[in-house]
XYZ file of C-alpha atoms in Angstrom:
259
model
C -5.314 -14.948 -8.099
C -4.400 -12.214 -6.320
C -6.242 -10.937 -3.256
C -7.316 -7.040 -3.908
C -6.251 -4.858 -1.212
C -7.736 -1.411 -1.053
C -6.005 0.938 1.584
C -7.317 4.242 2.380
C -4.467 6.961 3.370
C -5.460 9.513 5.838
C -2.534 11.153 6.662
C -2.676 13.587 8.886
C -6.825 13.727 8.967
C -9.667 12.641 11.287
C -9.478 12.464 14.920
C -10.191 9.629 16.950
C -14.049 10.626 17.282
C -14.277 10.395 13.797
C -11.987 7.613 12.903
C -14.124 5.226 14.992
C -17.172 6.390 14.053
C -15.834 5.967 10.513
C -14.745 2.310 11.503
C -18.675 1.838 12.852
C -19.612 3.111 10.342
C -18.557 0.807 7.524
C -16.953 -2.233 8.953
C -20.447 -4.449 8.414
C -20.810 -3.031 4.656
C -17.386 -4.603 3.382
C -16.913 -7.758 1.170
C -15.460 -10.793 2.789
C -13.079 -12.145 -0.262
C -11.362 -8.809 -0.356
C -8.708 -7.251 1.983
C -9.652 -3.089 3.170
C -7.466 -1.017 5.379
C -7.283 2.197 6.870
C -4.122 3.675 7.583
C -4.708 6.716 10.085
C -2.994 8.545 12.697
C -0.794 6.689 15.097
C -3.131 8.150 18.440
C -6.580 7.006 16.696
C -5.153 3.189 15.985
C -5.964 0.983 18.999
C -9.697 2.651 19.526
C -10.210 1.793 15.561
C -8.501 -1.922 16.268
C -11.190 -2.325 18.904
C -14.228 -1.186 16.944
C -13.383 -3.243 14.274
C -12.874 -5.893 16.142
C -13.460 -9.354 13.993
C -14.546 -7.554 10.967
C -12.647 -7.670 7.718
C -11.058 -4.197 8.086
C -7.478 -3.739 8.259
C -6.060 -1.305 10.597
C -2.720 0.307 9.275
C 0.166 2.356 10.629
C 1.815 5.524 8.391
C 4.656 4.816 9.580
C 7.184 3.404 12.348
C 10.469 3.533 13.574
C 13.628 1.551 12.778
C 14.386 0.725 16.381
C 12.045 -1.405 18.883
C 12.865 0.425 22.112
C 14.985 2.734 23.088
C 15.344 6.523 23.862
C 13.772 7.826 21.157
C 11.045 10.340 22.062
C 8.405 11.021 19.762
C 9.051 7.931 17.759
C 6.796 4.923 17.416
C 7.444 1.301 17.965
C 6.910 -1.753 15.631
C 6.524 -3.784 18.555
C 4.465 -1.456 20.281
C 2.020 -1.554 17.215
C 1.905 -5.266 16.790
C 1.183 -5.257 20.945
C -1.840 -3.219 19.991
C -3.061 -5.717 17.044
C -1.941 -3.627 13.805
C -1.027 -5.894 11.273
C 0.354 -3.631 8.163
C 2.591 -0.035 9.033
C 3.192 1.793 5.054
C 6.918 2.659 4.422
C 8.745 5.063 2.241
C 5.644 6.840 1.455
C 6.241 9.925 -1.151
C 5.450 12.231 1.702
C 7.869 10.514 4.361
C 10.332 11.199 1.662
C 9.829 14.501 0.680
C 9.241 16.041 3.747
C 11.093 14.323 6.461
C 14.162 13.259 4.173
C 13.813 9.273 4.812
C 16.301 7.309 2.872
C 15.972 4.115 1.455
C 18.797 2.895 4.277
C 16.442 3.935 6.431
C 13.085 2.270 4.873
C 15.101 -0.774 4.537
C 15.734 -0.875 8.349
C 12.173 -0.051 8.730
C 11.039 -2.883 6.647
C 13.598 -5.113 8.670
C 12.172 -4.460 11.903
C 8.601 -4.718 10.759
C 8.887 -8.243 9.602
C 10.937 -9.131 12.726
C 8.022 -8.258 14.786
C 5.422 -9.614 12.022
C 4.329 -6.899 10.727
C 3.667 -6.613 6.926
C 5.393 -4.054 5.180
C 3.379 -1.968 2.349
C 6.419 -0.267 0.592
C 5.790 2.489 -1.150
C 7.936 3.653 -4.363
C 7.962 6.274 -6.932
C 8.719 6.144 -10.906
C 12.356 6.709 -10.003
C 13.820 3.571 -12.050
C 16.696 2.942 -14.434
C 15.795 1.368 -17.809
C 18.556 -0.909 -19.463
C 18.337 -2.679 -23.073
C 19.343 -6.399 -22.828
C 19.556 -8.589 -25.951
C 16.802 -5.896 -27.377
C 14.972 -6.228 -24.477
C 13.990 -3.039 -22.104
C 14.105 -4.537 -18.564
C 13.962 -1.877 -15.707
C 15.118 -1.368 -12.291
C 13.072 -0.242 -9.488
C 16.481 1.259 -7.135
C 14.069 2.240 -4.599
C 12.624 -1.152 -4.290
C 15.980 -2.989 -4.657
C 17.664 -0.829 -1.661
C 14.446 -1.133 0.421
C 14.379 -5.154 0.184
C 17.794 -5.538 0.938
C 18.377 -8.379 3.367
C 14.532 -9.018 3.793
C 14.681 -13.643 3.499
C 13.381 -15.115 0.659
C 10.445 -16.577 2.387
C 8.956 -13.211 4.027
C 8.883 -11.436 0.085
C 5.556 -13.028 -0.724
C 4.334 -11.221 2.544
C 5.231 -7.641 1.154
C 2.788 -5.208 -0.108
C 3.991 -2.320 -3.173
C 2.498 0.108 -3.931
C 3.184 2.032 -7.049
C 3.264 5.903 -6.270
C 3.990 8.144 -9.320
C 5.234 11.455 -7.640
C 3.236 13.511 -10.066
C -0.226 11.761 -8.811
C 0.464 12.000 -5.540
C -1.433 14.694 -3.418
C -2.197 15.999 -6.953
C -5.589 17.150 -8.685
C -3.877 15.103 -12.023
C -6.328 12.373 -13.427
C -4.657 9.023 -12.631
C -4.155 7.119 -15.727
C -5.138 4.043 -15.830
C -2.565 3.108 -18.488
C 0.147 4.406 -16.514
C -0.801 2.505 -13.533
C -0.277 -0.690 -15.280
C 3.020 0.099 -17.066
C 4.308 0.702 -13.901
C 2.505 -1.931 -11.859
C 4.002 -4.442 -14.516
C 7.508 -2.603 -14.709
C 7.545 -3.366 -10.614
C 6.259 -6.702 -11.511
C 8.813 -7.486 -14.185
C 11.704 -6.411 -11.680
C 10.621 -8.447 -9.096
C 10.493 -11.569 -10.738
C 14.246 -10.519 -12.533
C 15.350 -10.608 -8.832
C 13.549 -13.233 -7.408
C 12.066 -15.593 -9.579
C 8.260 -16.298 -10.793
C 6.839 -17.532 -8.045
C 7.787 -14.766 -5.557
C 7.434 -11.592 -8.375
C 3.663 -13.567 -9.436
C 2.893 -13.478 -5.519
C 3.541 -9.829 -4.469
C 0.436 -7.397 -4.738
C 1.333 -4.401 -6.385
C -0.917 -1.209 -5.361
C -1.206 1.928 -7.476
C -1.642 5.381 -5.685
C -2.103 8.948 -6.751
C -5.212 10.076 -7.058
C -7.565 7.826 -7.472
C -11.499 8.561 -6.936
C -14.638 6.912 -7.674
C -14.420 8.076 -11.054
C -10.958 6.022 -12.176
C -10.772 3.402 -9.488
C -12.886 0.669 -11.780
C -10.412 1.414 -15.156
C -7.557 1.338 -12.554
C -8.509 -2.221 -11.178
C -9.628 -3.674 -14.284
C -5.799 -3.622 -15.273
C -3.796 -6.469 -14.810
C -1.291 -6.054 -12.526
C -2.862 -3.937 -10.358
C -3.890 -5.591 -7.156
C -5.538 -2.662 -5.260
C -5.116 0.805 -4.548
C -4.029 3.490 -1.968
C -6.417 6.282 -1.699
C -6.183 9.864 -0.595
C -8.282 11.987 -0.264
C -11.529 10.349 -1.262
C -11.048 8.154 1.029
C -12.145 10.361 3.418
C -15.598 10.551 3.164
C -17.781 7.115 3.829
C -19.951 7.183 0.849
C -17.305 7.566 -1.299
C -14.783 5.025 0.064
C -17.824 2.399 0.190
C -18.520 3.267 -3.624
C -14.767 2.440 -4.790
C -14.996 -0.450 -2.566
C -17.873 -1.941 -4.189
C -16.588 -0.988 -7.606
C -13.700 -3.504 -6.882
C -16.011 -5.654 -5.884
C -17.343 -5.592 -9.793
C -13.700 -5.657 -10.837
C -12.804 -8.645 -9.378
C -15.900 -10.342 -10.282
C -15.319 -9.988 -14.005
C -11.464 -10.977 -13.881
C -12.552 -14.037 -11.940
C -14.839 -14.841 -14.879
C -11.798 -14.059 -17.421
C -9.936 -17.000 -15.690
């Protein structure tokens, strides 16, 4: 079985002050078979690695540059993240996109670097996909995910993280659809074992973002191809993050029994 993996998203919120009292504030209240993260502001990232110190709370990067030195003002270093003990940087996400024009040439090189330092990738990708009929059979192509993973070896895939981000969801005050999750959880899925087998496509965890609260998150995770979720904006608050978190908790409980 897949391990969950619940990531909250911070973006561009909480200073250091409050990201490690955040991180004090929860890091002895999380479940031990699960995998959390935080992804938060590249300035607030070592202080949070330290607090956390041997707890089971991921600390994640938004986002990193392409190149691992260099004069590059302003930009931020795989290596120089891995130096600091971060362990996951997100990729490609909606926002990064959108707003700053990344391509998927330049996610791929992103991706690259990351796993060159050891770094795990969590790629992030949209509905954007082309959907082809093969002896009556709809199969469909993720070209996001296909340019992204372009020369990443066969034996790093398994380490790679999705996560499913519809761009209607995301940022949005939509209801996430727990249906729609899985359709395109599985439609990932299904691509990635067309391109690279069972074993590898069966490995990957596949995340769903886009608005997901304390009022979706157990439908969400009861689905199943959906290995865990990136959160917004109810992430930030502690009460509620710890309430989704123990709602997976449940989840994962009962599909354990199912098996």
């Amino acid at each position: 079985m897949r391990k969950p993996f619940i990531i909250a998203n911070w973006k561009m919120n909480k200073n250091v002050h409050e990201s490690v009292a955040f991180v004090k504030a929860i890091k002895e209240k999380l479940p031990t078979n699960k995998e959390i993260g935080i992804a938060a502001q590249a300035v607030s990232l070592y202080n949070m690695k330290e607090v956390a110190g041997n707890s089971n709370l991921q600390i994640i990067a938004q986002n990193a540059s392409a190149e691992l030195e260099g004069p590059y003002t302003g930009e931020i270093s795989m290596r120089s993240l891995a130096d600091a003990g971060v362990t996951y940087v997100m990729l490609g996400h909606l926002e990064r996109r959108r707003l700053f024009n990344e391509s998927n040439d330049a996610i791929n090189q992103k991706v690259l670097a990351a796993l060159q330092v050891g770094i795990i990738p969590i790629i992030c990708t949209d509905e954007e996909m082309v959907q082809t009929e093969v002896n009556g059979k709809i199969h469909y192509v993720f070209q996001q995910l296909r340019s992204v993973l372009k020369g990443v070896p066969a034996n790093k895939l398994s380490q790679v993280v999705i996560s499913y981000e519809p761009s209607w969801a995301v940022g949005s005050s939509h209801q996430a659809n727990p249906d729609v999750a899985e359709e395109g959880c599985q439609a990932i899925r299904q691509s990635l074992v067309e391109m690279y087998g069972n074993k590898i496509g069966d490995s990957i965890r596949i995340l769903y973002g886009g608005s997901v609260n304390p009022d979706n998150i157990y439908k969400i995770m009861s689905k199943p191809n959906v290995d865990g979720a990136l959160i917004g904006r109810a992430s930030l608050d502690i009460e509620s993050f710890l309430q989704m978190v123990n709602c997976v908790e449940a989840v994962s409980n009962e599909k354990l029994q199912v098996i």
